[in-house]
C-alpha atoms as a PDB file:
ATOM      1  CA  MET A   1     -40.909   9.463  -3.094  1.00  0.00           C
ATOM      2  CA  ARG A   2     -42.018   6.379  -4.926  1.00  0.00           C
ATOM      3  CA  ARG A   3     -40.442   3.024  -4.229  1.00  0.00           C
ATOM      4  CA  LYS A   4     -39.250   2.661  -7.810  1.00  0.00           C
ATOM      5  CA  THR A   5     -37.462   6.030  -7.664  1.00  0.00           C
ATOM      6  CA  LEU A   6     -35.824   5.140  -4.345  1.00  0.00           C
ATOM      7  CA  ASP A   7     -34.642   1.787  -5.693  1.00  0.00           C
ATOM      8  CA  LEU A   8     -33.171   3.438  -8.783  1.00  0.00           C
ATOM      9  CA  LEU A   9     -31.415   6.085  -6.690  1.00  0.00           C
ATOM     10  CA  LEU A  10     -29.919   3.530  -4.294  1.00  0.00           C
ATOM     11  CA  ASN A  11     -28.762   1.349  -7.193  1.00  0.00           C
ATOM     12  CA  TRP A  12     -26.929   4.285  -8.765  1.00  0.00           C
ATOM     13  CA  VAL A  13     -25.350   5.292  -5.459  1.00  0.00           C
ATOM     14  CA  GLY A  14     -24.169   1.716  -4.937  1.00  0.00           C
ATOM     15  CA  THR A  15     -22.776   1.502  -8.445  1.00  0.00           C
ATOM     16  CA  VAL A  16     -20.904   4.802  -8.164  1.00  0.00           C
ATOM     17  CA  LEU A  17     -19.537   3.847  -4.737  1.00  0.00           C
ATOM     18  CA  THR A  18     -18.345   0.495  -6.086  1.00  0.00           C
ATOM     19  CA  VAL A  19     -16.529   2.137  -8.997  1.00  0.00           C
ATOM     20  CA  VAL A  20     -14.913   4.725  -6.721  1.00  0.00           C
ATOM     21  CA  LEU A  21     -13.675   2.065  -4.285  1.00  0.00           C
ATOM     22  CA  ILE A  22     -12.313  -0.116  -7.101  1.00  0.00           C
ATOM     23  CA  VAL A  23     -10.441   2.833  -8.625  1.00  0.00           C
ATOM     24  CA  ALA A  24      -9.073   3.807  -5.199  1.00  0.00           C
ATOM     25  CA  GLY A  25      -7.922   0.227  -4.552  1.00  0.00           C
ATOM     26  CA  VAL A  26      -6.168  -0.016  -7.899  1.00  0.00           C
ATOM     27  CA  GLY A  27      -4.507   3.333  -7.238  1.00  0.00           C
ATOM     28  CA  LEU A  28      -3.260   2.146  -3.862  1.00  0.00           C
ATOM     29  CA  VAL A  29      -1.838  -1.067  -5.312  1.00  0.00           C
ATOM     30  CA  ILE A  30      -0.042   0.843  -8.079  1.00  0.00           C
ATOM     31  CA  GLY A  31       1.272   3.385  -5.572  1.00  0.00           C
ATOM     32  CA  ASN A  32       2.570   0.635  -3.300  1.00  0.00           C
ATOM     33  CA  SER A  33       4.346  -1.102  -6.152  1.00  0.00           C
ATOM     34  CA  PHE A  34       5.910   2.150  -7.398  1.00  0.00           C
ATOM     35  CA  THR A  35       7.070   3.205  -3.930  1.00  0.00           C
ATOM     36  CA  SER A  36       8.559  -0.190  -3.097  1.00  0.00           C
ATOM     37  CA  SER A  37      10.506  -0.374  -6.347  1.00  0.00           C
ATOM     38  CA  GLN A  38      11.793   3.198  -5.995  1.00  0.00           C
ATOM     39  CA  VAL A  39      12.983   2.699  -2.425  1.00  0.00           C
ATOM     40  CA  ARG A  40      14.595  -0.640  -3.264  1.00  0.00           C
ATOM     41  CA  SER A  41      16.448   0.744  -6.308  1.00  0.00           C
ATOM     42  CA  GLN A  42      17.656   3.846  -4.454  1.00  0.00           C
ATOM     43  CA  LEU A  43      18.925   1.807  -1.508  1.00  0.00           C
ATOM     44  CA  GLN A  44      20.745  -0.539  -3.873  1.00  0.00           C
ATOM     45  CA  GLU A  45      22.344   2.384  -5.722  1.00  0.00           C
ATOM     46  CA  GLN A  46      23.574   3.809  -2.412  1.00  0.00           C
ATOM     47  CA  LYS A  47      24.738   0.329  -1.327  1.00  0.00           C
ATOM     48  CA  VAL A  48      22.606   0.358   1.821  1.00  0.00           C
ATOM     49  CA  PHE A  49      21.926  -3.122   3.166  1.00  0.00           C
ATOM     50  CA  PHE A  50      20.168  -4.242   6.316  1.00  0.00           C
ATOM     51  CA  PRO A  51      21.325  -7.319   8.234  1.00  0.00           C
ATOM     52  CA  LYS A  52      19.011 -10.297   8.440  1.00  0.00           C
ATOM     53  CA  VAL A  53      16.867 -10.501  11.547  1.00  0.00           C
ATOM     54  CA  GLY A  54      18.425 -13.715  12.841  1.00  0.00           C
ATOM     55  CA  GLY A  55      22.001 -12.658  12.075  1.00  0.00           C
ATOM     56  CA  ARG A  56      22.743 -10.643  15.221  1.00  0.00           C
ATOM     57  CA  THR A  57      26.023 -11.329  16.979  1.00  0.00           C
ATOM     58  CA  THR A  58      27.298 -10.342  20.417  1.00  0.00           C
ATOM     59  CA  ARG A  59      29.252  -7.506  18.862  1.00  0.00           C
ATOM     60  CA  THR A  60      26.132  -6.160  17.155  1.00  0.00           C
ATOM     61  CA  TRP A  61      24.142  -6.274  20.419  1.00  0.00           C
ATOM     62  CA  SER A  62      26.898  -4.468  22.336  1.00  0.00           C
ATOM     63  CA  ARG A  63      26.852  -1.611  19.835  1.00  0.00           C
ATOM     64  CA  LEU A  64      23.049  -1.323  20.083  1.00  0.00           C
ATOM     65  CA  THR A  65      22.926  -1.021  23.884  1.00  0.00           C
END
């Protein structure tokens, strides 16, 4: 195989790989945004709320143990 052919082949493989990874990354970002908004809206509709991390009281700890 000639050097010029190898260079051309590797350039195309790199280009295709770059496009595939960019498309996959964009898809993951869109999926994350969609999932987060769906979960948040469904929890709000069902009136499910989680207490803040620092807001534990003695009563809360006694129920957990």
